[in-house]
Amino acid sequence: MLANNERCHKVGRIADFDAVGMYNSAMIRMKGFLIGQPELIPEHMKTVEELNKVSGYFVRAKVLKVGKRRAFPVQSYLGDNKRNFTNDLEGKTLYLDDIALNDAIEFQQMEFEIIDGYFFNSGFNTRVKQVHEHLFYQRQFRKNEIHVIDTSDKETPQTLHTIIPTREQMKEELTRGGVIKQMIKDTQAQHPTHTVKKVKNPMQNLYKLICNSSYGKAGMRPINEDLKFISNANFEKFVSRHYNWIKDITPAENGHGYRVKLTQPIHEHYNRVHIACHILSVAKRIMNEVMCTGEDNGIEFFYTDTDSIHMWEKDVKPLGEHFKKKYGRELIGEMHQQYNIDFDLDGCKDVHSTEFFGLAKKCYHDTLKGTDKITGEIKHGAHNRMKGVPERAILNECRKKKRSCAELYTGMYNGETWMSQPAGKKRAGLCVFDLTKTAEGGNAFNGRLRADMTIQRLPKFERGVCFVDTENTVSADYW
């Protein structure tokens, strides 16, 4: 989301201020998962004061007043098949949980009329907090392994020992720093003939996926269909037993069986979406606290997306000071519920953006600059995002036009007419990307799975993108 829903172009030292494990942090911070059965909210409880006395609630509420306008509004509504974040919510009906409702009141001084809803009042299952704190540290252990390596054979170096910090050492490293460096120094003294270094074990990505999927699993949609792949030998028996539930049968292309689509009984679907709502609302609170504190103290933000903020690098430290003054805890660091600067350029330190183009939601460009850790050489790179368009297609378009990524985004930002213009689609700033090509112009695989389990290659797959300004927002127009 862009500030005030307006396209922007910024030049200077820009930071990508990123939350540490957002959904992991949310599940550590939340009170727990609601337990018990929900009850309808009675008439005498339809005030915020009364509802805040119970464990949790989910309401349909009408916005009566928005007392404070924000560059990044904390609430939104669904309209025109998309979610619209706006300050103009008076008269709109929103669906909110207790956390989102209280944040709207705190950060934008909204006033509501509670229409109806459900409440829970049986407490919380707090086990999730312990589990996710355990997962957080397990991931940090894998990101900070110390390896003792025998390099006598330079072609096939071997890891002799792996040292994993204790939880206390890891906590000290994340809060104050220097612990891992000292451990490497001490280990090197014990093994003077070997190489000792910190290694990021790829297993850390597994822990990251577990943390994120804990949220995703809770927010699954109803499963209305099931797919079965049945061999020829078992086909007649399967049909005789399940004929009441079969929606579709497709023979496999290889003749070895059938793809059978079944209706899934909805009474067997157990929904946990109320838990997903609470996780998401806590994650949004972690963002709202930072962004609203910054905005209230005159700090400028350009763009935000789920767990990151684009802002001037010089404002990061003052933001941390304002946050600590208001909430009494450190903002900048490597612990859960903290933030750090997250731009990455291979083999470089002091990585920052020197130019930012914000075109629309999930469509932006950063020109990166960093210093090589070994040679001290200044290196440059690009961080490109375009919803619905892979980076290889963006790089291929730059290659064809003989322009840099920054120049391509400049053309779309300014609506320049040199952009790709297919027949019948003459529009300023329209860029057409060929999704069947690699960055170098070679053929990339694009296909779709047919019902008979064969794969159809798509000889042509283009996507045009144009950014248009409409009332109160800027959006990407795709075709």
GROMACS .gro file of C-alpha atoms in nm, residues 57-432:
model
  376
   57TYR     CA    1  -1.550  -1.124   1.998
   58PHE     CA    2  -1.631  -1.082   1.630
   59VAL     CA    3  -1.879  -0.814   1.528
   60ARG     CA    4  -2.052  -0.647   1.237
   61ALA     CA    5  -2.025  -0.275   1.305
   62LYS     CA    6  -2.121   0.047   1.130
   63VAL     CA    7  -1.863   0.327   1.124
   64LEU     CA    8  -2.016   0.646   1.266
   65LYS     CA    9  -1.705   0.865   1.264
   66VAL     CA   10  -1.338   0.861   1.163
   67GLY     CA   11  -1.173   1.104   1.403
   68LYS     CA   12  -0.819   1.094   1.263
   69ARG     CA   13  -0.709   1.053   0.902
   70ARG     CA   14  -0.395   0.852   0.830
   71ALA     CA   15  -0.157   0.823   0.533
   72PHE     CA   16  -0.196   0.447   0.585
   73PRO     CA   17  -0.550   0.381   0.717
   74VAL     CA   18  -0.577   0.094   0.964
   75GLN     CA   19  -0.911  -0.035   0.830
   76SER     CA   20  -1.061  -0.120   0.491
   77TYR     CA   21  -1.373  -0.243   0.315
   78LEU     CA   22  -1.443  -0.476   0.024
   79GLY     CA   23  -1.565  -0.310  -0.293
   80ASP     CA   24  -1.531  -0.370  -0.668
   81ASN     CA   25  -1.384  -0.715  -0.589
   82LYS     CA   26  -1.087  -0.569  -0.404
   83ARG     CA   27  -0.991  -0.453  -0.056
   84ASN     CA   28  -0.983  -0.074  -0.024
   85PHE     CA   29  -0.784   0.090   0.257
   86THR     CA   30  -0.929   0.437   0.301
   87ASN     CA   31  -1.009   0.702   0.559
   88ASP     CA   32  -1.355   0.751   0.405
   89LEU     CA   33  -1.532   0.479   0.601
   90GLU     CA   34  -1.818   0.673   0.760
   91GLY     CA   35  -2.142   0.486   0.693
   92LYS     CA   36  -1.957   0.168   0.589
   93THR     CA   37  -2.026  -0.167   0.757
   94LEU     CA   38  -1.712  -0.355   0.867
   95TYR     CA   39  -1.654  -0.703   1.007
   96LEU     CA   40  -1.403  -0.681   1.294
   97ASP     CA   41  -1.261  -0.879   1.581
   98ASP     CA   42  -1.186  -0.728   1.922
   99ILE     CA   43  -0.824  -0.644   1.835
  100ALA     CA   44  -0.906  -0.471   1.505
  101LEU     CA   45  -1.194  -0.276   1.661
  102ASN     CA   46  -0.982  -0.146   1.948
  103ASP     CA   47  -0.697  -0.055   1.711
  104ALA     CA   48  -0.936   0.147   1.493
  105ILE     CA   49  -1.049   0.334   1.803
  106GLU     CA   50  -0.694   0.390   1.933
  107PHE     CA   51  -0.516   0.483   1.611
  108GLN     CA   52  -0.792   0.661   1.416
  109GLN     CA   53  -1.039   0.758   1.691
  110MET     CA   54  -1.321   0.577   1.509
  111GLU     CA   55  -1.668   0.550   1.656
  112PHE     CA   56  -1.890   0.248   1.590
  113GLU     CA   57  -2.242   0.120   1.622
  114ILE     CA   58  -2.232  -0.253   1.703
  115ILE     CA   59  -2.495  -0.428   1.491
  116ASP     CA   60  -2.449  -0.793   1.591
  117GLY     CA   61  -2.186  -1.063   1.635
  118TYR     CA   62  -2.051  -1.348   1.848
  119PHE     CA   63  -1.839  -1.354   2.161
  120PHE     CA   64  -1.618  -1.612   2.335
  121ASN     CA   65  -1.568  -1.609   2.711
  122SER     CA   66  -1.397  -1.935   2.805
  123GLY     CA   67  -1.039  -1.813   2.807
  124PHE     CA   68  -0.744  -1.911   2.587
  125ASN     CA   69  -0.527  -2.205   2.498
  126THR     CA   70  -0.185  -2.046   2.562
  127ARG     CA   71   0.023  -2.338   2.436
  128VAL     CA   72   0.070  -2.162   2.099
  129LYS     CA   73   0.286  -1.895   2.267
  130GLN     CA   74   0.533  -2.152   2.400
  131VAL     CA   75   0.539  -2.352   2.077
  132HIS     CA   76   0.613  -2.049   1.860
  133GLU     CA   77   0.879  -1.913   2.091
  134HIS     CA   78   1.044  -2.257   2.067
  135LEU     CA   79   1.018  -2.245   1.685
  136PHE     CA   80   1.162  -1.893   1.680
  137TYR     CA   81   1.474  -2.001   1.868
  138GLN     CA   82   1.510  -2.320   1.664
  139ARG     CA   83   1.522  -2.109   1.351
  140GLN     CA   84   1.779  -1.874   1.504
  141PHE     CA   85   1.996  -2.170   1.603
  142ARG     CA   86   2.001  -2.288   1.240
  143LYS     CA   87   2.081  -1.937   1.114
  144ASN     CA   88   2.378  -1.908   1.350
  145GLU     CA   89   2.554  -2.246   1.342
  146ILE     CA   90   2.933  -2.238   1.395
  147HIS     CA   91   3.120  -2.488   1.177
  148VAL     CA   92   3.476  -2.613   1.228
  149ILE     CA   93   3.599  -2.697   0.877
  150ASP     CA   94   3.901  -2.898   0.768
  151THR     CA   95   4.034  -2.721   0.458
  152SER     CA   96   4.347  -2.930   0.409
  153ASP     CA   97   4.186  -3.062   0.093
  154LYS     CA   98   4.070  -2.741  -0.076
  155GLU     CA   99   3.857  -2.925  -0.330
  156THR     CA  100   3.651  -3.114  -0.069
  157PRO     CA  101   3.654  -2.927   0.265
  158GLN     CA  102   3.487  -3.123   0.544
  159THR     CA  103   3.290  -2.999   0.845
  160LEU     CA  104   3.440  -3.163   1.154
  161HIS     CA  105   3.223  -3.007   1.424
  162THR     CA  106   2.902  -2.804   1.441
  163ILE     CA  107   2.849  -2.582   1.744
  164ILE     CA  108   2.497  -2.456   1.816
  165PRO     CA  109   2.451  -2.171   2.068
  166THR     CA  110   2.243  -2.230   2.379
  167ARG     CA  111   1.910  -2.049   2.415
  168GLU     CA  112   2.065  -1.805   2.665
  169GLN     CA  113   2.356  -1.732   2.429
  170MET     CA  114   2.116  -1.686   2.138
  171LYS     CA  115   1.897  -1.445   2.335
  172GLU     CA  116   2.206  -1.244   2.431
  173GLU     CA  117   2.318  -1.236   2.067
  174LEU     CA  118   1.978  -1.116   1.946
  175THR     CA  119   1.940  -0.846   2.210
  176ARG     CA  120   2.296  -0.713   2.249
  177GLY     CA  121   2.510  -0.883   1.982
  178GLY     CA  122   2.873  -0.996   1.989
  179VAL     CA  123   2.812  -1.343   2.133
  180ILE     CA  124   2.853  -1.536   1.805
  181LYS     CA  125   3.170  -1.343   1.715
  182GLN     CA  126   3.320  -1.428   2.054
  183MET     CA  127   3.223  -1.794   2.017
  184ILE     CA  128   3.392  -1.803   1.675
  185LYS     CA  129   3.703  -1.641   1.822
  186ASP     CA  130   3.718  -1.888   2.113
  187THR     CA  131   3.658  -2.188   1.884
  188GLN     CA  132   3.928  -2.071   1.642
  189ALA     CA  133   4.175  -2.058   1.931
  190GLN     CA  134   4.094  -2.424   2.010
  191HIS     CA  135   4.131  -2.528   1.643
  192PRO     CA  136   4.409  -2.307   1.503
  193THR     CA  137   4.469  -2.529   1.198
  194HIS     CA  138   4.107  -2.530   1.085
  195THR     CA  139   3.862  -2.273   0.949
  196VAL     CA  140   3.586  -2.160   1.187
  197LYS     CA  141   3.292  -1.961   1.055
  198LYS     CA  142   2.921  -1.895   1.098
  199VAL     CA  143   2.701  -2.091   0.858
  200LYS     CA  144   2.332  -2.038   0.780
  201ASN     CA  145   2.180  -2.387   0.769
  202PRO     CA  146   1.907  -2.415   0.499
  203MET     CA  147   1.697  -2.590   0.763
  204GLN     CA  148   1.610  -2.244   0.896
  205ASN     CA  149   1.374  -2.206   0.598
  206LEU     CA  150   1.181  -2.511   0.718
  207TYR     CA  151   1.115  -2.347   1.055
  208LYS     CA  152   1.009  -2.027   0.875
  209LEU     CA  153   0.757  -2.223   0.667
  210ILE     CA  154   0.621  -2.401   0.975
  211CYS     CA  155   0.563  -2.066   1.148
  212ASN     CA  156   0.387  -1.911   0.848
  213SER     CA  157   0.180  -2.220   0.768
  214SER     CA  158   0.048  -2.222   1.126
  215TYR     CA  159  -0.139  -1.907   1.030
  216GLY     CA  160  -0.228  -2.029   0.680
  217LYS     CA  161  -0.372  -2.358   0.804
  218ALA     CA  162  -0.606  -2.173   1.041
  219GLY     CA  163  -0.738  -1.954   0.759
  220MET     CA  164  -0.824  -2.222   0.503
  221ARG     CA  165  -1.140  -2.189   0.298
  222PRO     CA  166  -1.403  -2.466   0.305
  223ILE     CA  167  -1.292  -2.774   0.110
  224ASN     CA  168  -1.589  -2.852  -0.116
  225GLU     CA  169  -1.423  -3.104  -0.349
  226ASP     CA  170  -1.183  -3.396  -0.326
  227LEU     CA  171  -0.970  -3.554  -0.601
  228LYS     CA  172  -0.895  -3.926  -0.621
  229PHE     CA  173  -0.675  -4.105  -0.871
  230ILE     CA  174  -0.809  -4.459  -0.920
  231SER     CA  175  -0.639  -4.745  -1.104
  232ASN     CA  176  -0.824  -4.944  -1.371
  233ALA     CA  177  -0.839  -5.250  -1.145
  234ASN     CA  178  -1.018  -5.061  -0.862
  235PHE     CA  179  -1.232  -4.830  -1.074
  236GLU     CA  180  -1.564  -5.026  -1.085
  237LYS     CA  181  -1.553  -5.103  -0.712
  238PHE     CA  182  -1.480  -4.737  -0.630
  239VAL     CA  183  -1.769  -4.610  -0.847
  240SER     CA  184  -2.016  -4.861  -0.697
  241ARG     CA  185  -1.926  -4.740  -0.347
  242HIS     CA  186  -1.910  -4.365  -0.412
  243TYR     CA  187  -2.146  -4.296  -0.702
  244ASN     CA  188  -2.360  -4.057  -0.491
  245TRP     CA  189  -2.060  -3.825  -0.438
  246ILE     CA  190  -1.896  -3.832  -0.783
  247LYS     CA  191  -1.905  -3.504  -0.978
  248ASP     CA  192  -1.669  -3.577  -1.265
  249ILE     CA  193  -1.461  -3.863  -1.410
  250THR     CA  194  -1.170  -3.809  -1.653
  251PRO     CA  195  -0.970  -4.100  -1.801
  252ALA     CA  196  -0.594  -4.057  -1.769
  253GLU     CA  197  -0.413  -3.993  -2.100
  254ASN     CA  198  -0.179  -4.289  -2.040
  255GLY     CA  199  -0.476  -4.529  -1.997
  256HIS     CA  200  -0.365  -4.642  -1.651
  257GLY     CA  201  -0.655  -4.504  -1.448
  258TYR     CA  202  -0.902  -4.226  -1.383
  259ARG     CA  203  -0.916  -3.885  -1.217
  260VAL     CA  204  -1.234  -3.869  -1.007
  261LYS     CA  205  -1.372  -3.548  -0.858
  262LEU     CA  206  -1.591  -3.600  -0.549
  263THR     CA  207  -1.821  -3.373  -0.354
  264GLN     CA  208  -1.682  -3.318  -0.003
  265PRO     CA  209  -1.953  -3.312   0.270
  266ILE     CA  210  -1.946  -2.967   0.430
  267HIS     CA  211  -2.054  -3.097   0.772
  268GLU     CA  212  -1.707  -3.255   0.806
  269HIS     CA  213  -1.521  -2.928   0.753
  270TYR     CA  214  -1.391  -2.779   1.077
  271ASN     CA  215  -1.329  -2.406   1.043
  272ARG     CA  216  -1.061  -2.223   1.244
  273VAL     CA  217  -1.091  -1.890   1.067
  274HIS     CA  218  -1.161  -1.705   1.394
  275ILE     CA  219  -0.812  -1.805   1.507
  276ALA     CA  220  -0.661  -1.684   1.177
  277CYS     CA  221  -0.845  -1.351   1.222
  278HIS     CA  222  -0.688  -1.302   1.564
  279ILE     CA  223  -0.338  -1.388   1.438
  280LEU     CA  224  -0.374  -1.143   1.149
  281SER     CA  225  -0.509  -0.869   1.375
  282VAL     CA  226  -0.217  -0.904   1.618
  283ALA     CA  227   0.023  -0.889   1.321
  284LYS     CA  228  -0.149  -0.571   1.200
  285ARG     CA  229  -0.123  -0.425   1.552
  286ILE     CA  230   0.254  -0.486   1.546
  287MET     CA  231   0.262  -0.282   1.222
  288ASN     CA  232   0.012  -0.015   1.334
  289GLU     CA  233   0.205   0.063   1.651
  290VAL     CA  234   0.518   0.139   1.449
  291MET     CA  235   0.358   0.328   1.160
  292CYS     CA  236   0.120   0.540   1.366
  293THR     CA  237   0.396   0.628   1.614
  294GLY     CA  238   0.614   0.737   1.323
  295GLU     CA  239   0.340   0.937   1.152
  296ASP     CA  240   0.246   1.111   1.479
  297ASN     CA  241   0.610   1.223   1.510
  298GLY     CA  242   0.648   1.351   1.154
  299ILE     CA  243   0.832   1.051   1.009
  300GLU     CA  244   0.755   0.981   0.643
  301PHE     CA  245   0.672   0.633   0.515
  302PHE     CA  246   0.638   0.558   0.143
  303TYR     CA  247   0.508   0.203   0.114
  304THR     CA  248   0.408  -0.089   0.334
  305ASP     CA  249   0.327  -0.450   0.255
  306THR     CA  250   0.233  -0.701   0.528
  307ASP     CA  251   0.552  -0.687   0.735
  308SER     CA  252   0.780  -0.421   0.584
  309ILE     CA  253   0.801  -0.043   0.554
  310HIS     CA  254   0.987   0.173   0.301
  311MET     CA  255   1.121   0.485   0.475
  312TRP     CA  256   1.422   0.719   0.486
  313GLU     CA  257   1.718   0.541   0.644
  314LYS     CA  258   1.799   0.848   0.858
  315ASP     CA  259   1.458   0.815   1.028
  316VAL     CA  260   1.506   0.456   1.149
  317LYS     CA  261   1.691   0.547   1.470
  318PRO     CA  262   1.456   0.837   1.566
  319LEU     CA  263   1.160   0.605   1.504
  320GLY     CA  264   1.310   0.353   1.748
  321GLU     CA  265   1.350   0.628   2.010
  322HIS     CA  266   0.990   0.749   1.972
  323PHE     CA  267   0.865   0.390   1.990
  324LYS     CA  268   1.060   0.313   2.309
  325LYS     CA  269   0.932   0.632   2.470
  326LYS     CA  270   0.570   0.535   2.395
  327TYR     CA  271   0.573   0.157   2.447
  328GLY     CA  272   0.873   0.103   2.676
  329ARG     CA  273   1.051  -0.157   2.462
  330GLU     CA  274   1.320  -0.169   2.194
  331LEU     CA  275   1.199  -0.157   1.835
  332ILE     CA  276   1.522  -0.221   1.642
  333GLY     CA  277   1.680  -0.566   1.677
  334GLU     CA  278   1.666  -0.932   1.581
  335MET     CA  279   1.418  -1.059   1.841
  336HIS     CA  280   1.055  -1.141   1.771
  337GLN     CA  281   0.831  -0.832   1.762
  338GLN     CA  282   1.130  -0.620   1.655
  339TYR     CA  283   1.233  -0.471   1.319
  340ASN     CA  284   1.554  -0.454   1.117
  341ILE     CA  285   1.676  -0.326   0.779
  342ASP     CA  286   1.627  -0.609   0.532
  343PHE     CA  287   1.764  -0.514   0.188
  344ASP     CA  288   1.993  -0.786   0.053
  345LEU     CA  289   2.264  -0.776  -0.215
  346ASP     CA  290   2.486  -1.083  -0.256
  347GLY     CA  291   2.812  -1.052  -0.064
  348CYS     CA  292   2.750  -0.690   0.035
  349LYS     CA  293   2.708  -0.488   0.354
  350ASP     CA  294   2.551  -0.144   0.411
  351VAL     CA  295   2.285  -0.227   0.151
  352HIS     CA  296   2.026   0.043   0.090
  353SER     CA  297   1.803   0.176  -0.186
  354THR     CA  298   1.903   0.492  -0.367
  355GLU     CA  299   1.582   0.528  -0.570
  356PHE     CA  300   1.228   0.403  -0.515
  357PHE     CA  301   0.934   0.390  -0.755
  358GLY     CA  302   0.600   0.305  -0.597
  359LEU     CA  303   0.340   0.239  -0.866
  360ALA     CA  304   0.061   0.049  -0.686
  361LYS     CA  305   0.007  -0.229  -0.434
  362LYS     CA  306   0.281  -0.495  -0.481
  363CYS     CA  307   0.425  -0.303  -0.776
  364TYR     CA  308   0.746  -0.116  -0.698
  365HIS     CA  309   1.119  -0.089  -0.773
  366ASP     CA  310   1.428  -0.021  -0.561
  367THR     CA  311   1.771   0.062  -0.703
  368LEU     CA  312   2.012  -0.104  -0.458
  369LYS     CA  313   2.364  -0.005  -0.357
  370GLY     CA  314   2.604  -0.191  -0.128
  371THR     CA  315   2.970  -0.242  -0.040
  372ASP     CA  316   3.140  -0.576  -0.111
  373LYS     CA  317   3.235  -0.737   0.222
  374ILE     CA  318   3.572  -0.859   0.090
  375THR     CA  319   3.694  -0.611  -0.172
  376GLY     CA  320   3.519  -0.294  -0.054
  377GLU     CA  321   3.393  -0.238  -0.407
  378ILE     CA  322   3.063  -0.051  -0.453
  379LYS     CA  323   2.803  -0.277  -0.614
  380HIS     CA  324   2.459  -0.207  -0.756
  381GLY     CA  325   2.144  -0.415  -0.797
  382ALA     CA  326   1.768  -0.395  -0.833
  383HIS     CA  327   1.473  -0.511  -0.625
  384ASN     CA  328   1.172  -0.543  -0.857
  385ARG     CA  329   0.813  -0.632  -0.775
  386MET     CA  330   0.520  -0.650  -1.016
  387LYS     CA  331   0.214  -0.845  -0.907
  388GLY     CA  332   0.134  -1.115  -1.164
  389VAL     CA  333   0.465  -1.069  -1.350
  390PRO     CA  334   0.775  -1.276  -1.261
  391GLU     CA  335   1.107  -1.094  -1.237
  392ARG     CA  336   1.248  -1.283  -1.537
  393ALA     CA  337   0.977  -1.124  -1.754
  394ILE     CA  338   1.066  -0.778  -1.620
  395LEU     CA  339   1.437  -0.834  -1.692
  396ASN     CA  340   1.357  -0.966  -2.041
  397GLU     CA  341   1.156  -0.651  -2.118
  398CYS     CA  342   1.450  -0.438  -2.000
  399ARG     CA  343   1.685  -0.638  -2.225
  400LYS     CA  344   1.457  -0.592  -2.527
  401LYS     CA  345   1.420  -0.218  -2.467
  402LYS     CA  346   1.793  -0.181  -2.381
  403ARG     CA  347   1.696   0.005  -2.067
  404SER     CA  348   1.762  -0.042  -1.697
  405CYS     CA  349   1.496  -0.158  -1.451
  406ALA     CA  350   1.478   0.197  -1.314
  407GLU     CA  351   1.413   0.334  -1.664
  408LEU     CA  352   1.139   0.077  -1.725
  409TYR     CA  353   0.962   0.171  -1.401
  410THR     CA  354   1.015   0.540  -1.482
  411GLY     CA  355   0.826   0.487  -1.809
  412MET     CA  356   0.534   0.322  -1.632
  413TYR     CA  357   0.538   0.588  -1.358
  414ASN     CA  358   0.529   0.876  -1.607
  415GLY     CA  359   0.294   0.707  -1.857
  416GLU     CA  360   0.549   0.734  -2.137
  417THR     CA  361   0.447   0.618  -2.484
  418TRP     CA  362   0.768   0.429  -2.570
  419MET     CA  363   0.637   0.134  -2.368
  420SER     CA  364   0.514  -0.180  -2.547
  421GLN     CA  365   0.198  -0.096  -2.743
  422PRO     CA  366   0.019  -0.399  -2.898
  423ALA     CA  367  -0.242  -0.349  -3.166
  424GLY     CA  368  -0.571  -0.218  -3.027
  425LYS     CA  369  -0.423  -0.140  -2.684
  426LYS     CA  370  -0.275   0.207  -2.731
  427ARG     CA  371  -0.240   0.348  -2.381
  428ALA     CA  372   0.030   0.568  -2.231
  429GLY     CA  373   0.246   0.379  -1.983
  430LEU     CA  374   0.115   0.038  -2.088
  431CYS     CA  375   0.389  -0.225  -2.070
  432VAL     CA  376   0.336  -0.576  -2.206
   0.00000   0.00000   0.00000
